[in-house]
Amino acid sequence: YLDPLPLGFRVQFMGTKFDIDVLLPRHRELLRFMKEKEHLDTSKLVLSPMPGTIVSVAIAPGDVVAEGAEVAVVEAMKMQNVLRAPRAGTIKAVHVQPGATVGGDDILIELEDE
């Protein structure tokens, strides 16, 4: 036994970790009807980490950026958060401009498919 999980435990056996779900029989039956949550591929997106105001945008569509380069600054709760490119690539679209108000997880910038 290593860690508790929401539905069970994480155990380790001979160096391999396993997630074990502990369910009532009825829950196990109903679990097969639950849809898996889709995971959004955010590798080519810059998302707002929290609600705030865009202070500056350092790039434009067509610009080539390196991984970790500053692309925008968001001010939230009197603090400025520098947003960086998640990977190297070319900017496809910029959806915000300085002064715009954004929500948490809003798409701010898109990178082109590589």
Coordinates of N, CA, C and O in Angstrom, one line a residue:
Y1 N 0.8 -1.2 0.0 CA 0.0 0.0 0.0 C 0.9 1.2 0.0 O 1.7 1.4 0.9
L2 N 0.7 2.1 -1.0 CA 1.5 3.3 -1.1 C 0.6 4.6 -0.8 O 1.0 5.4 0.1
D3 N -0.4 4.8 -1.6 CA -1.2 6.0 -1.5 C -2.7 5.7 -1.6 O -3.1 4.8 -2.3
P4 N -3.5 6.5 -0.8 CA -5.0 6.3 -1.0 C -5.4 7.1 -2.3 O -4.8 8.1 -2.7
L5 N -6.3 6.6 -3.0 CA -6.9 7.2 -4.2 C -8.4 7.4 -4.0 O -8.9 6.8 -3.1
P6 N -9.0 8.2 -4.8 CA -10.5 8.5 -4.6 C -11.3 7.2 -4.5 O -12.3 7.2 -3.8
L7 N -11.0 6.2 -5.4 CA -11.8 5.0 -5.4 C -11.0 3.8 -4.9 O -11.5 2.7 -5.1
G8 N -9.9 3.9 -4.3 CA -9.1 2.7 -3.9 C -7.8 3.1 -3.4 O -7.6 4.0 -2.6
F9 N -6.8 2.3 -3.9 CA -5.4 2.5 -3.4 C -4.4 2.3 -4.5 O -4.7 1.7 -5.6
R10 N -3.2 2.8 -4.3 CA -2.1 2.6 -5.2 C -1.1 1.7 -4.4 O -0.7 1.9 -3.3
V11 N -0.8 0.5 -5.0 CA 0.1 -0.5 -4.4 C 1.3 -0.7 -5.3 O 1.2 -0.4 -6.5
Q12 N 2.3 -1.2 -4.6 CA 3.5 -1.5 -5.4 C 3.9 -3.0 -5.1 O 3.9 -3.4 -4.0
F13 N 4.2 -3.7 -6.2 CA 4.5 -5.1 -6.2 C 5.7 -5.3 -7.1 O 5.6 -5.1 -8.3
M14 N 6.8 -5.7 -6.5 CA 8.1 -6.0 -7.2 C 8.5 -4.8 -8.1 O 8.9 -5.0 -9.3
G15 N 8.3 -3.6 -7.6 CA 8.8 -2.4 -8.2 C 7.8 -1.8 -9.2 O 8.0 -0.7 -9.7
T16 N 6.7 -2.4 -9.4 CA 5.6 -1.9 -10.3 C 4.5 -1.4 -9.5 O 4.0 -2.1 -8.6
K17 N 4.0 -0.2 -9.9 CA 2.9 0.4 -9.2 C 1.6 0.1 -9.9 O 1.5 0.2 -11.1
F18 N 0.6 -0.2 -9.1 CA -0.8 -0.5 -9.6 C -1.8 0.3 -8.9 O -1.7 0.5 -7.7
D19 N -2.8 0.9 -9.7 CA -3.9 1.6 -9.1 C -5.1 0.6 -9.0 O -5.5 0.0 -10.0
I20 N -5.5 0.3 -7.7 CA -6.6 -0.6 -7.4 C -7.8 0.1 -7.0 O -7.8 0.9 -6.1
D21 N -8.9 -0.1 -7.8 CA -10.2 0.5 -7.4 C -11.0 -0.5 -6.5 O -11.1 -1.7 -6.8
V22 N -11.6 0.0 -5.5 CA -12.4 -0.8 -4.5 C -13.8 -0.3 -4.7 O -14.1 0.9 -4.3
L23 N -14.7 -1.1 -5.3 CA -16.0 -0.6 -5.6 C -17.1 -1.6 -5.0 O -16.8 -2.8 -4.9
L24 N -18.2 -1.1 -4.7 CA -19.3 -2.0 -4.4 C -19.8 -2.7 -5.7 O -19.6 -2.2 -6.8
P25 N -20.4 -3.9 -5.6 CA -20.8 -4.6 -6.8 C -21.7 -3.8 -7.7 O -21.5 -3.8 -8.9
R26 N -22.6 -3.0 -7.1 CA -23.5 -2.2 -7.9 C -22.8 -1.1 -8.6 O -23.0 -0.8 -9.8
H27 N -21.8 -0.5 -8.0 CA -21.0 0.6 -8.6 C -20.2 0.0 -9.7 O -20.0 0.7 -10.8
R28 N -19.7 -1.1 -9.6 CA -18.9 -1.8 -10.6 C -19.7 -2.0 -11.9 O -19.3 -1.8 -13.0
E29 N -21.0 -2.4 -11.7 CA -21.9 -2.7 -12.8 C -22.2 -1.4 -13.5 O -22.2 -1.3 -14.7
L30 N -22.4 -0.3 -12.8 CA -22.8 1.0 -13.4 C -21.6 1.7 -14.0 O -21.8 2.5 -14.9
L31 N -20.4 1.4 -13.6 CA -19.2 2.0 -14.1 C -19.0 1.8 -15.6 O -18.5 2.7 -16.3
R32 N -19.5 0.7 -16.1 CA -19.3 0.5 -17.5 C -20.2 1.4 -18.4 O -19.9 1.6 -19.6
F33 N -21.2 2.1 -17.8 CA -22.0 3.0 -18.5 C -21.4 4.5 -18.5 O -21.9 5.3 -19.2
M34 N -20.4 4.7 -17.7 CA -19.8 6.0 -17.6 C -18.9 6.3 -18.8 O -18.1 5.4 -19.1
K35 N -19.0 7.4 -19.4 CA -18.1 7.8 -20.5 C -16.8 8.3 -20.0 O -16.7 9.0 -18.9
E36 N -15.7 8.0 -20.7 CA -14.4 8.5 -20.3 C -14.3 9.9 -20.7 O -14.8 10.3 -21.7
K37 N -13.8 10.7 -19.8 CA -13.7 12.2 -20.0 C -12.6 12.4 -21.1 O -11.5 11.8 -21.0
E38 N -12.9 13.2 -22.1 CA -12.0 13.5 -23.2 C -10.9 14.4 -22.7 O -11.2 15.3 -21.9
H39 N -9.7 14.1 -23.0 CA -8.5 14.9 -22.6 C -8.2 15.8 -23.8 O -7.8 15.4 -24.9
L40 N -8.3 17.2 -23.6 CA -7.9 18.1 -24.6 C -6.4 18.2 -24.8 O -5.7 18.3 -23.8
D41 N -6.0 18.1 -26.0 CA -4.5 18.2 -26.3 C -4.1 19.7 -26.2 O -4.4 20.5 -27.1
T42 N -3.5 20.1 -25.1 CA -3.1 21.5 -24.9 C -1.7 21.7 -25.3 O -1.1 22.8 -24.9
S43 N -1.0 20.8 -26.0 CA 0.4 21.0 -26.3 C 0.6 22.1 -27.3 O 1.7 22.6 -27.4
K44 N -0.4 22.5 -28.0 CA -0.3 23.6 -29.0 C -1.1 24.8 -28.6 O -1.4 25.7 -29.4
L45 N -1.5 24.9 -27.3 CA -2.3 26.0 -26.8 C -1.6 26.7 -25.6 O -0.9 26.1 -24.9
V46 N -1.8 28.0 -25.5 CA -1.5 28.7 -24.3 C -2.8 29.1 -23.6 O -3.6 29.8 -24.2
L47 N -3.0 28.6 -22.4 CA -4.3 28.8 -21.7 C -4.1 29.8 -20.6 O -3.0 29.9 -20.0
S48 N -5.1 30.5 -20.2 CA -5.0 31.4 -19.1 C -5.0 30.6 -17.8 O -5.9 29.8 -17.6
P49 N -4.1 30.8 -16.9 CA -4.0 30.0 -15.7 C -5.1 30.3 -14.7 O -5.5 29.5 -13.8
M50 N -5.7 31.6 -14.8 CA -6.7 32.0 -13.9 C -7.4 33.2 -14.5 O -6.9 33.8 -15.4
P51 N -8.5 33.6 -14.0 CA -9.2 34.8 -14.5 C -8.3 36.1 -14.2 O -7.6 36.1 -13.2
G52 N -8.3 37.0 -15.2 CA -7.5 38.2 -15.0 C -7.6 39.1 -16.2 O -8.5 38.9 -17.1
T53 N -6.6 40.0 -16.3 CA -6.5 40.9 -17.4 C -5.2 40.8 -18.2 O -4.2 40.6 -17.5
I54 N -5.3 40.8 -19.5 CA -4.1 40.7 -20.3 C -3.3 42.0 -20.2 O -3.9 43.1 -20.5
V55 N -2.1 42.0 -19.7 CA -1.2 43.2 -19.6 C -0.5 43.4 -20.9 O -0.4 44.5 -21.4
S56 N 0.1 42.4 -21.5 CA 0.8 42.5 -22.8 C 0.8 41.2 -23.5 O 0.7 40.1 -22.9
V57 N 1.0 41.3 -24.8 CA 1.1 40.2 -25.7 C 2.4 40.4 -26.5 O 2.6 41.4 -27.2
A58 N 3.4 39.5 -26.4 CA 4.7 39.7 -27.0 C 4.9 39.1 -28.3 O 6.0 39.1 -28.9
I59 N 3.8 38.5 -28.9 CA 4.0 37.8 -30.2 C 2.8 38.2 -31.1 O 1.8 38.8 -30.7
A60 N 2.9 37.8 -32.4 CA 1.9 38.0 -33.4 C 1.8 36.8 -34.2 O 2.7 36.0 -34.3
P61 N 0.6 36.6 -34.9 CA 0.6 35.4 -35.8 C 1.7 35.4 -36.8 O 2.1 36.4 -37.4
G62 N 2.3 34.2 -37.0 CA 3.4 34.0 -37.9 C 4.7 34.1 -37.3 O 5.7 33.7 -37.9
D63 N 4.8 34.6 -36.0 CA 6.1 34.6 -35.3 C 6.5 33.2 -35.0 O 5.7 32.3 -34.7
V64 N 7.8 33.0 -35.0 CA 8.4 31.7 -34.5 C 8.9 31.9 -33.1 O 9.6 32.9 -32.8
V65 N 8.5 31.0 -32.2 CA 8.9 31.1 -30.8 C 9.6 29.8 -30.4 O 9.4 28.8 -30.9
A66 N 10.5 30.0 -29.4 CA 11.2 28.9 -28.8 C 10.4 28.4 -27.6 O 9.6 29.1 -27.0
E67 N 10.6 27.1 -27.2 CA 10.0 26.6 -26.0 C 10.4 27.4 -24.8 O 11.5 27.7 -24.6
G68 N 9.4 27.9 -24.0 CA 9.7 28.6 -22.8 C 9.8 30.1 -23.1 O 9.9 30.9 -22.1
A69 N 9.6 30.6 -24.3 CA 9.7 32.0 -24.6 C 8.4 32.7 -24.1 O 7.3 32.2 -24.1
E70 N 8.6 34.0 -23.6 CA 7.4 34.7 -23.1 C 6.5 35.1 -24.2 O 6.9 35.6 -25.3
V71 N 5.2 34.8 -24.1 CA 4.2 35.1 -25.1 C 3.2 36.1 -24.7 O 2.6 36.9 -25.5
A72 N 2.9 36.1 -23.3 CA 1.9 37.1 -22.8 C 2.1 37.2 -21.3 O 2.8 36.4 -20.7
V73 N 1.5 38.3 -20.8 CA 1.5 38.5 -19.3 C 0.0 38.7 -18.9 O -0.7 39.5 -19.5
V74 N -0.4 38.0 -17.9 CA -1.8 38.1 -17.3 C -1.6 38.6 -15.9 O -0.8 38.1 -15.1
E75 N -2.4 39.7 -15.6 CA -2.5 40.2 -14.2 C -3.7 39.6 -13.5 O -4.8 39.8 -14.0
A76 N -3.5 39.0 -12.4 CA -4.6 38.5 -11.6 C -4.3 38.7 -10.1 O -3.1 38.4 -9.7
M77 N -5.2 39.2 -9.4 CA -5.0 39.4 -8.0 C -3.8 40.3 -7.7 O -3.0 40.0 -6.8
K78 N -3.6 41.3 -8.5 CA -2.5 42.3 -8.3 C -1.1 41.7 -8.5 O -0.1 42.2 -8.2
M79 N -1.1 40.5 -9.2 CA 0.2 39.9 -9.5 C 0.2 39.6 -11.0 O -0.8 39.3 -11.6
Q80 N 1.4 39.8 -11.6 CA 1.6 39.5 -13.0 C 2.1 38.1 -13.2 O 3.1 37.8 -12.6
N81 N 1.5 37.4 -14.1 CA 1.9 36.0 -14.4 C 2.4 36.0 -15.9 O 1.7 36.3 -16.8
V82 N 3.7 35.6 -16.1 CA 4.2 35.5 -17.4 C 3.8 34.1 -18.0 O 4.0 33.1 -17.3
L83 N 3.2 34.2 -19.2 CA 2.9 32.9 -19.8 C 3.9 32.6 -20.9 O 4.3 33.5 -21.6
R84 N 4.3 31.4 -20.9 CA 5.4 31.0 -21.8 C 4.9 29.9 -22.8 O 3.9 29.2 -22.6
A85 N 5.6 29.9 -24.0 CA 5.2 28.9 -25.0 C 5.5 27.5 -24.5 O 6.5 27.2 -24.0
P86 N 4.5 26.6 -24.7 CA 4.7 25.2 -24.2 C 5.6 24.4 -25.1 O 6.1 23.4 -24.6
R87 N 5.9 24.9 -26.3 CA 6.8 24.2 -27.2 C 7.3 25.1 -28.2 O 6.7 26.2 -28.4
A88 N 8.3 24.8 -29.0 CA 8.8 25.6 -30.1 C 7.8 25.5 -31.2 O 7.2 24.4 -31.5
G89 N 7.6 26.6 -32.0 CA 6.8 26.5 -33.1 C 6.4 27.9 -33.7 O 7.0 28.9 -33.2
T90 N 5.5 27.9 -34.6 CA 5.0 29.1 -35.2 C 3.6 29.5 -34.6 O 2.8 28.6 -34.5
I91 N 3.4 30.7 -34.4 CA 2.1 31.2 -33.8 C 1.1 31.1 -34.9 O 1.2 31.7 -35.9
K92 N 0.0 30.4 -34.6 CA -1.1 30.3 -35.6 C -2.1 31.4 -35.4 O -2.6 32.1 -36.3
A93 N -2.5 31.7 -34.1 CA -3.5 32.7 -33.8 C -3.3 33.3 -32.4 O -2.9 32.6 -31.5
V94 N -3.6 34.6 -32.3 CA -3.6 35.2 -31.0 C -5.1 35.7 -30.7 O -5.6 36.5 -31.5
H95 N -5.7 35.2 -29.7 CA -7.1 35.4 -29.5 C -7.4 36.6 -28.5 O -8.5 36.8 -28.2
V96 N -6.3 37.2 -28.0 CA -6.5 38.3 -27.0 C -5.6 39.5 -27.4 O -4.7 39.4 -28.2
Q97 N -5.9 40.6 -26.8 CA -5.1 41.8 -26.9 C -5.0 42.4 -25.5 O -5.7 42.1 -24.6
P98 N -4.0 43.3 -25.4 CA -3.8 43.9 -24.1 C -5.0 44.7 -23.6 O -5.8 45.3 -24.4
G99 N -5.4 44.5 -22.3 CA -6.5 45.1 -21.7 C -7.8 44.2 -21.7 O -8.7 44.4 -21.0
A100 N -7.7 43.0 -22.4 CA -8.8 42.1 -22.5 C -8.9 41.3 -21.1 O -7.9 41.0 -20.5
T101 N -10.2 41.1 -20.7 CA -10.4 40.3 -19.5 C -10.6 38.8 -20.0 O -11.3 38.5 -20.9
V102 N -9.9 37.9 -19.3 CA -10.0 36.5 -19.6 C -10.4 35.7 -18.4 O -10.2 36.1 -17.3
G103 N -11.0 34.5 -18.6 CA -11.4 33.6 -17.6 C -10.3 32.5 -17.4 O -9.4 32.4 -18.2
G104 N -10.5 31.7 -16.4 CA -9.6 30.6 -16.2 C -9.7 29.6 -17.3 O -10.8 29.3 -17.8
D105 N -8.6 29.1 -17.9 CA -8.6 28.1 -18.9 C -9.1 28.6 -20.3 O -9.3 27.8 -21.2
D106 N -9.2 29.9 -20.5 CA -9.5 30.4 -21.8 C -8.3 30.2 -22.7 O -7.2 30.3 -22.3
I107 N -8.6 29.9 -24.0 CA -7.5 29.8 -25.0 C -7.0 31.2 -25.4 O -7.8 32.0 -25.9
L108 N -5.8 31.5 -25.2 CA -5.2 32.8 -25.5 C -4.5 32.8 -26.8 O -4.6 33.7 -27.6
I109 N -3.6 31.7 -27.0 CA -2.7 31.7 -28.2 C -2.7 30.2 -28.7 O -2.7 29.3 -27.9
E110 N -2.7 30.1 -30.0 CA -2.6 28.8 -30.6 C -1.3 28.7 -31.4 O -0.9 29.7 -32.1
L111 N -0.6 27.6 -31.4 CA 0.5 27.3 -32.2 C 0.1 26.4 -33.3 O -0.8 25.6 -33.2
E112 N 0.8 26.5 -34.5 CA 0.5 25.7 -35.6 C 1.0 24.2 -35.4 O 1.9 24.0 -34.6
D113 N 0.3 23.3 -36.0 CA 0.7 21.9 -36.0 C 2.1 21.7 -36.6 O 2.3 22.3 -37.6
E114 N 2.9 21.0 -36.0 CA 4.3 20.7 -36.5 C 4.4 19.3 -37.0 O 3.9 18.4 -36.5

